[in-house]
JSON list of C-alpha atoms in Angstrom, two decimals:
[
{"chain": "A", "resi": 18, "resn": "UNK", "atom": "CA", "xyz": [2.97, -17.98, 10.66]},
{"chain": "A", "resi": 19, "resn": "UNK", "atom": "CA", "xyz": [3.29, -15.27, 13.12]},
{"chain": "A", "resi": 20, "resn": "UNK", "atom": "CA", "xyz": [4.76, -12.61, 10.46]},
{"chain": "A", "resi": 21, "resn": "UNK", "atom": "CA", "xyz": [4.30, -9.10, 11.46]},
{"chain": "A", "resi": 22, "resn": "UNK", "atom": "CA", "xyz": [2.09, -7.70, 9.30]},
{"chain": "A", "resi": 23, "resn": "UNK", "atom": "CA", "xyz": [3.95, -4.06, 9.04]},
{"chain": "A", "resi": 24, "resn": "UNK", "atom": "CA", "xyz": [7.84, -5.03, 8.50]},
{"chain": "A", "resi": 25, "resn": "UNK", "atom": "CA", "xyz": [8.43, -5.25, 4.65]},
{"chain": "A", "resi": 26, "resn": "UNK", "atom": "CA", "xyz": [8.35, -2.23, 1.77]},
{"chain": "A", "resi": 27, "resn": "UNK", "atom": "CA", "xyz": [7.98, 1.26, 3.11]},
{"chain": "A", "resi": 28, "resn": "UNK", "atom": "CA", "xyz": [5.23, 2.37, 0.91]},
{"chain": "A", "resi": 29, "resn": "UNK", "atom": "CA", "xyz": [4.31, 6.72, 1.19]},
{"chain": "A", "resi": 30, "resn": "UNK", "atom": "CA", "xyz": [1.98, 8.33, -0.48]},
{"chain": "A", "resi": 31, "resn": "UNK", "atom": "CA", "xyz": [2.10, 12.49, -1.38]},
{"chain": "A", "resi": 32, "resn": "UNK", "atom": "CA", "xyz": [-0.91, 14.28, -1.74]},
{"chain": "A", "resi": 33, "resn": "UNK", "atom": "CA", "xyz": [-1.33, 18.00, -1.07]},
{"chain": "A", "resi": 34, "resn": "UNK", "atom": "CA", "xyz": [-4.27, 18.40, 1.85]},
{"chain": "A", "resi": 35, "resn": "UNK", "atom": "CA", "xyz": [-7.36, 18.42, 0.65]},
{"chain": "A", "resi": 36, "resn": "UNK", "atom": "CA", "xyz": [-6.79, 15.44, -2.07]},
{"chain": "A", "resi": 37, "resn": "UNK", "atom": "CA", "xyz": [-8.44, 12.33, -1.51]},
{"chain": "A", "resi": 38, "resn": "UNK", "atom": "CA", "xyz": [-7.19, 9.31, -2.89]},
{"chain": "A", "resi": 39, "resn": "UNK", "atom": "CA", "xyz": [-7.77, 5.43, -3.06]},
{"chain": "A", "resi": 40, "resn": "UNK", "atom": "CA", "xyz": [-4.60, 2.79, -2.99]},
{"chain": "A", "resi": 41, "resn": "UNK", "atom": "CA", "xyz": [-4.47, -0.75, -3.46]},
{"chain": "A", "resi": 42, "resn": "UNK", "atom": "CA", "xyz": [-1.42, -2.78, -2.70]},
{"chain": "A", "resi": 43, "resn": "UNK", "atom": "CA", "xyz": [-0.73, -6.65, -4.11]},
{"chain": "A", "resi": 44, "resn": "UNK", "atom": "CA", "xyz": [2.08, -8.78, -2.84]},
{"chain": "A", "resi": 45, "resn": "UNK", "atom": "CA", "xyz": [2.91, -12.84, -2.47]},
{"chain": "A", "resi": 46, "resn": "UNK", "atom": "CA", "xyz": [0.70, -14.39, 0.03]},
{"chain": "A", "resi": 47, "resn": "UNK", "atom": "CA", "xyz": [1.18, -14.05, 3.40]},
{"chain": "A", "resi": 48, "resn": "UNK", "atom": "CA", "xyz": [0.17, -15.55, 6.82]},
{"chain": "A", "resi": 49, "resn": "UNK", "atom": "CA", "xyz": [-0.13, -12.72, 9.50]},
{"chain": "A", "resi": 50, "resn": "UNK", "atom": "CA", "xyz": [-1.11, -13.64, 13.24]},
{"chain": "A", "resi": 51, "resn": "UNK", "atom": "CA", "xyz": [-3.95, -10.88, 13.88]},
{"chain": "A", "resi": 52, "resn": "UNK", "atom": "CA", "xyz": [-4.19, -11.35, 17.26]},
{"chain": "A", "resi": 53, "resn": "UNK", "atom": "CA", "xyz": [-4.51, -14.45, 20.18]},
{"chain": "A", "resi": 54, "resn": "UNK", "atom": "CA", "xyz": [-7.90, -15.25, 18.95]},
{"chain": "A", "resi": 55, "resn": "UNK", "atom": "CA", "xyz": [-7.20, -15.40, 15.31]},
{"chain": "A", "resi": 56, "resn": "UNK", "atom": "CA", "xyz": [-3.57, -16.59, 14.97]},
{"chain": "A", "resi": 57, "resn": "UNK", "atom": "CA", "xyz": [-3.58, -16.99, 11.15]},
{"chain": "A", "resi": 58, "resn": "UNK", "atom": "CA", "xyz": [-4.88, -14.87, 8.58]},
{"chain": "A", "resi": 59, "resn": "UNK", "atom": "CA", "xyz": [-3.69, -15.23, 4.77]},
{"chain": "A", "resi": 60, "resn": "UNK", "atom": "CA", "xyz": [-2.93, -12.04, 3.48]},
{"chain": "A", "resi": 61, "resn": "UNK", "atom": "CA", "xyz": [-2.45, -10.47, -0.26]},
{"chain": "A", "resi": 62, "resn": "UNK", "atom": "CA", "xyz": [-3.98, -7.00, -0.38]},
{"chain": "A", "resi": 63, "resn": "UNK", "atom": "CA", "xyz": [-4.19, -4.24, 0.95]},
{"chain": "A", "resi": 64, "resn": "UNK", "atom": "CA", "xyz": [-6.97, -1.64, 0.45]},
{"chain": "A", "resi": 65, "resn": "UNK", "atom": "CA", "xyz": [-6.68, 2.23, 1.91]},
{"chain": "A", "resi": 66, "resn": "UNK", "atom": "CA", "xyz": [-8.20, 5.80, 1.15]},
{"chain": "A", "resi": 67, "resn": "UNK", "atom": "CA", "xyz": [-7.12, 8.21, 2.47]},
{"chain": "A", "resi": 68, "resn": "UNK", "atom": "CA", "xyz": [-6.58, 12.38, 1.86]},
{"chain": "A", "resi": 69, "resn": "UNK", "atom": "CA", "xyz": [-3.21, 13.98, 1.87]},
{"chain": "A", "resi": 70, "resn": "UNK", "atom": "CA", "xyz": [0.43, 12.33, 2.36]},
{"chain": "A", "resi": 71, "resn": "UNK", "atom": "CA", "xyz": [0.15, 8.66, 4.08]},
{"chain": "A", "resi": 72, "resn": "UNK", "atom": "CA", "xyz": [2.77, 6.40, 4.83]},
{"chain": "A", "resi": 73, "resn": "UNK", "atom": "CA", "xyz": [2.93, 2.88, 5.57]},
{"chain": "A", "resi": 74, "resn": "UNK", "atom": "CA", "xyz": [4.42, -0.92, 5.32]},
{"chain": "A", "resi": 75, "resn": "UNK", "atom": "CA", "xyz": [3.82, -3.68, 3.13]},
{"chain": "A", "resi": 76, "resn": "UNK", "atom": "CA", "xyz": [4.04, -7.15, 4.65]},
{"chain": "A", "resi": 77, "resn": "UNK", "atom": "CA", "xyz": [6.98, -8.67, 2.49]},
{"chain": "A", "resi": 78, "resn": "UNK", "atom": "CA", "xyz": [9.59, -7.40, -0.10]},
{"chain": "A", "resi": 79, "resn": "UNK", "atom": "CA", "xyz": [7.40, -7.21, -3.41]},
{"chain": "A", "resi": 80, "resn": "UNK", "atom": "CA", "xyz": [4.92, -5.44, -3.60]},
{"chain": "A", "resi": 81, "resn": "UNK", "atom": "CA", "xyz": [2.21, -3.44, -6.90]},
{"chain": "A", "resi": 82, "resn": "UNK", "atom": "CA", "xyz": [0.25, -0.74, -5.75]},
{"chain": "A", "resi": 83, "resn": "UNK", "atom": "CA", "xyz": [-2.11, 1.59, -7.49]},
{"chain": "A", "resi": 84, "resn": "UNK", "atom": "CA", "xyz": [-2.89, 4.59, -6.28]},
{"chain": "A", "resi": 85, "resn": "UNK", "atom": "CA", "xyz": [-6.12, 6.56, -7.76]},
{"chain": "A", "resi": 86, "resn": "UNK", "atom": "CA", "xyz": [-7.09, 10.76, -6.95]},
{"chain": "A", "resi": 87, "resn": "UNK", "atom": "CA", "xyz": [-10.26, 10.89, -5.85]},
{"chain": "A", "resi": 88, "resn": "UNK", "atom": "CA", "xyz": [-10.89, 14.15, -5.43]},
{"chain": "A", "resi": 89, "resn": "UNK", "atom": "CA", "xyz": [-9.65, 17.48, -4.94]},
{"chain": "A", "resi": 90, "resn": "UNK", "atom": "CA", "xyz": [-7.04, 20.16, -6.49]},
{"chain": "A", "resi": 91, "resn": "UNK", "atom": "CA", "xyz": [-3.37, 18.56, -7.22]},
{"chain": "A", "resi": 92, "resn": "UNK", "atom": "CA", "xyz": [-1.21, 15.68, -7.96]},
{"chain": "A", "resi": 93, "resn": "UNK", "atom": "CA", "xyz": [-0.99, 12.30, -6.05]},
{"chain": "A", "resi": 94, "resn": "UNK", "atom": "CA", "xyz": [2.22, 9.98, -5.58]},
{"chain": "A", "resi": 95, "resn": "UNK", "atom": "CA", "xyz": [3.22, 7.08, -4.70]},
{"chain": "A", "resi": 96, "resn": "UNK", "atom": "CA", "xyz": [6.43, 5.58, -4.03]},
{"chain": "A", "resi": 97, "resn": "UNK", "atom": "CA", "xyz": [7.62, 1.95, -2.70]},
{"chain": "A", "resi": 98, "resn": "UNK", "atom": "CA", "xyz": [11.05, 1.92, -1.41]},
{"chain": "A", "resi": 99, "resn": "UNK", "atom": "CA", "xyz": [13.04, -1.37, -1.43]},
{"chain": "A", "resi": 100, "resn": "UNK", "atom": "CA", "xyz": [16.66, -1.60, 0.00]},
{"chain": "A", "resi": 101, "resn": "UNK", "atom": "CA", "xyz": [16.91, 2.29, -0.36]},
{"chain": "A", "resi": 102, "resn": "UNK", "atom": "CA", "xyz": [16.01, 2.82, -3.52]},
{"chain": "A", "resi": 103, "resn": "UNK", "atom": "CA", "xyz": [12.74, 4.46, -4.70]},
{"chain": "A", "resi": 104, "resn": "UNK", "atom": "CA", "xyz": [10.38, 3.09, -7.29]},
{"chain": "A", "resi": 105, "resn": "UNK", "atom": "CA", "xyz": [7.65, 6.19, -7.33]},
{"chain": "A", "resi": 106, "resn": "UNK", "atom": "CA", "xyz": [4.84, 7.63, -9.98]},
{"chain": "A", "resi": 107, "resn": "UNK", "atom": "CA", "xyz": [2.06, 10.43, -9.46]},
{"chain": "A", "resi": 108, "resn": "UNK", "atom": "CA", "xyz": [-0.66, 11.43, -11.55]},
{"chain": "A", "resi": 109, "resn": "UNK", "atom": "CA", "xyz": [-3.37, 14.58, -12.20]},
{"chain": "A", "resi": 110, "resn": "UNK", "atom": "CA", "xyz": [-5.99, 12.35, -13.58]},
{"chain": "A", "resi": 111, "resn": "UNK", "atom": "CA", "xyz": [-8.73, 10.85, -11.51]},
{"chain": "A", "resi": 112, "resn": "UNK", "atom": "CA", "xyz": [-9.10, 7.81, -14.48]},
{"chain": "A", "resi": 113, "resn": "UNK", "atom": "CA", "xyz": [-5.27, 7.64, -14.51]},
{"chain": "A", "resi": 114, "resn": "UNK", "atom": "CA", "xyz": [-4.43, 5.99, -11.97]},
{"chain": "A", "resi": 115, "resn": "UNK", "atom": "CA", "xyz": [-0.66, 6.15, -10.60]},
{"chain": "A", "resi": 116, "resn": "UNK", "atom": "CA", "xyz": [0.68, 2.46, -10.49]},
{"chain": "A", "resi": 117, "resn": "UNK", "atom": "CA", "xyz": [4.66, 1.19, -9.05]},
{"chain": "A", "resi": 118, "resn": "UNK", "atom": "CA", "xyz": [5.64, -2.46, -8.76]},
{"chain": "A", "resi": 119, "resn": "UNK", "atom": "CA", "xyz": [8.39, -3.54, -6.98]},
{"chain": "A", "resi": 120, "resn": "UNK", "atom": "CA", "xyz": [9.72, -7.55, -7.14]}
]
């Protein structure tokens, strides 16, 4: 209990402006204190959309995201970086979605 929510992967997503995009992120459960009225929350997912590049953390060192173009003119990336090292994949195709796992 009490884990920062924001202190594991380094997760980025690339996206020229103008792109929209969707991302899901799985990882092992974990409890997260929100804030002093809710001091435990069980986490596993996280959900984002966004449009152009994005950047963020996961809350532990695994982590499978899929990342899906929603819209626009270009390629979308994503990339999950664990002890320096880069585990990345983009697509063109809004019913392809990009997807990078990282145990």
């Amino acid at each position: 209990m009490g884990k920062d929510a924001y202190s594991g992967l380094h997760w980025s997503v690339a996206a020229p402006e103008g792109v929209s995009w969707t991302l899901e992120c799985r990882f092992r459960p974990v409890t997260v204190w929100v804030s002093t009225y809710e001091r435990g929350r069980w986490l596993n997912v996280m959900t984002q959309a966004g449009q152009g590049n994005e950047h963020g953390r996961l809350p532990g060192d695994n982590g499978r995201c899929t990342l899906t173009k929603t819209g626009g003119v270009g390629a979308v990336g994503i990339a999950l970086v664990k002890n320096g090292v880069a585990t990345a994949q983009g697509t063109r195709d809004q019913r392809v979605p990009a997807k990078v796992a990282v145990l």
